[in-house]
XYZ file of C-alpha atoms in Angstrom:
182
model
C 85.900 72.012 99.322
C 88.056 72.532 102.420
C 91.117 73.549 100.412
C 89.052 75.949 98.289
C 87.533 77.545 101.398
C 90.967 77.933 102.981
C 92.379 79.515 99.815
C 89.442 81.898 99.627
C 89.871 82.808 103.314
C 93.591 83.490 102.721
C 92.750 85.759 99.765
C 90.214 87.679 101.870
C 92.732 87.994 104.706
C 95.361 89.310 102.275
C 92.875 91.849 100.888
C 92.014 93.025 104.397
C 95.689 93.408 105.278
C 96.517 95.277 102.051
C 93.533 97.599 102.135
C 93.881 98.323 105.860
C 97.586 99.117 105.396
C 97.096 101.372 102.351
C 93.878 103.081 103.465
C 91.943 104.046 106.560
C 88.990 101.900 105.536
C 87.817 99.710 108.439
C 88.470 96.297 106.855
C 91.170 95.004 109.194
C 91.201 91.359 110.081
C 89.929 90.405 113.537
C 93.192 88.548 114.204
C 96.461 90.429 114.498
C 98.882 90.129 111.618
C 102.165 88.353 112.198
C 105.601 89.023 110.742
C 105.554 88.343 107.024
C 101.793 88.802 106.578
C 102.272 92.201 104.963
C 104.832 90.800 102.527
C 102.519 87.910 101.653
C 99.602 90.334 101.133
C 101.635 92.817 99.081
C 99.983 91.531 95.880
C 96.843 93.388 97.066
C 98.499 96.832 97.176
C 97.535 97.694 93.555
C 93.940 96.721 94.375
C 94.009 99.143 97.301
C 95.404 101.759 94.898
C 92.507 101.094 92.555
C 90.067 101.742 95.428
C 91.848 105.000 96.288
C 91.939 106.101 92.639
C 88.247 105.349 92.212
C 87.350 107.243 95.388
C 89.363 110.267 94.240
C 87.707 109.995 90.826
C 84.280 110.067 92.424
C 85.150 113.253 94.320
C 86.489 114.867 91.146
C 83.433 113.821 89.144
C 81.067 115.207 91.816
C 82.987 118.478 91.989
C 82.901 118.921 88.209
C 79.183 118.006 88.110
C 78.596 120.739 90.721
C 80.413 123.218 88.434
C 83.454 123.548 90.664
C 86.380 124.972 88.688
C 89.176 122.514 87.798
C 91.744 123.870 90.300
C 89.548 123.583 93.421
C 88.124 120.290 92.085
C 91.673 118.960 91.857
C 92.457 120.220 95.377
C 89.340 118.517 96.767
C 90.284 115.332 94.945
C 93.778 115.321 96.384
C 92.407 116.096 99.858
C 90.027 113.142 99.591
C 92.786 110.707 98.654
C 95.007 112.011 101.442
C 92.126 111.575 103.888
C 91.461 108.050 102.621
C 95.116 107.037 102.969
C 95.733 108.827 106.239
C 98.328 110.906 104.360
C 100.704 107.959 104.703
C 102.728 108.840 101.611
C 102.858 112.513 102.530
C 104.197 111.550 105.961
C 106.846 109.378 104.344
C 107.806 112.133 101.910
C 108.157 114.651 104.739
C 110.238 112.235 106.844
C 112.481 111.430 103.883
C 112.991 115.105 103.023
C 113.739 115.960 106.653
C 116.289 113.143 106.728
C 118.266 114.943 104.041
C 119.350 117.363 106.767
C 121.350 114.697 108.602
C 125.071 114.354 108.014
C 125.437 110.645 108.895
C 123.251 107.632 108.203
C 122.432 107.311 111.899
C 121.494 110.997 112.180
C 119.313 110.768 109.046
C 117.430 107.781 110.498
C 117.045 109.592 113.837
C 115.603 112.667 112.097
C 113.245 110.526 110.009
C 111.903 108.775 113.119
C 111.200 112.105 114.872
C 107.458 112.817 114.722
C 108.020 116.556 114.321
C 108.193 117.952 110.804
C 111.105 120.100 109.709
C 111.675 122.711 107.049
C 112.708 120.197 104.377
C 109.577 118.154 105.073
C 107.283 121.185 104.862
C 108.873 122.349 101.613
C 108.625 118.853 100.088
C 104.936 118.603 101.041
C 104.079 122.029 99.666
C 105.840 121.296 96.385
C 104.282 117.833 96.085
C 100.756 119.061 96.752
C 101.102 122.032 94.403
C 102.434 119.858 91.591
C 99.750 117.185 91.983
C 96.890 119.689 92.141
C 98.263 121.589 89.141
C 98.716 118.348 87.180
C 95.116 117.253 87.820
C 93.734 120.705 87.036
C 95.668 120.802 83.758
C 93.702 117.920 82.242
C 91.246 119.275 79.695
C 89.079 116.173 79.738
C 87.607 115.171 83.138
C 87.595 111.507 82.049
C 91.378 111.711 81.742
C 91.553 112.689 85.423
C 89.733 109.488 86.325
C 92.196 107.337 84.391
C 95.163 109.315 85.718
C 94.040 108.830 89.325
C 93.452 105.109 88.874
C 96.788 104.636 87.085
C 98.752 106.755 89.563
C 97.340 105.180 92.720
C 97.319 101.628 91.383
C 100.723 101.958 89.762
C 102.360 103.568 92.775
C 101.217 100.754 95.021
C 102.148 98.111 92.451
C 105.794 99.143 92.798
C 105.823 98.654 96.585
C 106.313 94.861 96.546
C 109.258 95.242 94.154
C 110.745 97.955 96.356
C 110.223 95.763 99.441
C 111.989 92.876 97.701
C 114.956 94.868 96.389
C 115.713 97.421 99.113
C 116.768 96.164 102.539
C 115.073 97.720 105.598
C 116.937 100.689 107.056
C 116.746 99.342 110.616
C 115.772 96.156 112.432
C 113.117 97.811 114.592
C 111.174 99.562 111.825
C 107.948 98.868 109.982
C 109.717 97.660 106.811
C 111.644 95.011 108.744
C 108.493 93.692 110.443
C 106.615 93.687 107.125
C 109.059 91.208 105.618
C 110.074 90.719 102.007
C 107.699 89.502 99.308
């Protein structure tokens, strides 16, 4: 029974780490995470994506039930998922796009660490948001939106452990380095 309880506690801890990293839901563990905990818990990222996809689906379903047109329903859906995730991916996209303006690796990393957003970052965000809203609004069947949101959010987060395993961290003092490798 002791081994089963410990295994169950480890699974719950991993879920808390994964969901708290991928969302703003208040499920964080009471104890601080140590180096490597994120890598160990990376199997939970698709589960967190499922939660995000379901939440976005609920917003879309409510909007459609309230006779909101598909375009604003899609915009509300995207806003809800960005709110739920703390716009973490949008922040990363903007930082990455801004880094394109650097001429050396060191300059690119310096630009990406800067908390201010630049022109490349703004343009990347605008394009990303427009494309995602248009893609959701283009679905003729609202049920397809639900499956698309679940697949997109779950699938996107399912690739993170592979990315973490294959791509070395850009610097030794960054989040990716502290997270470890699955």
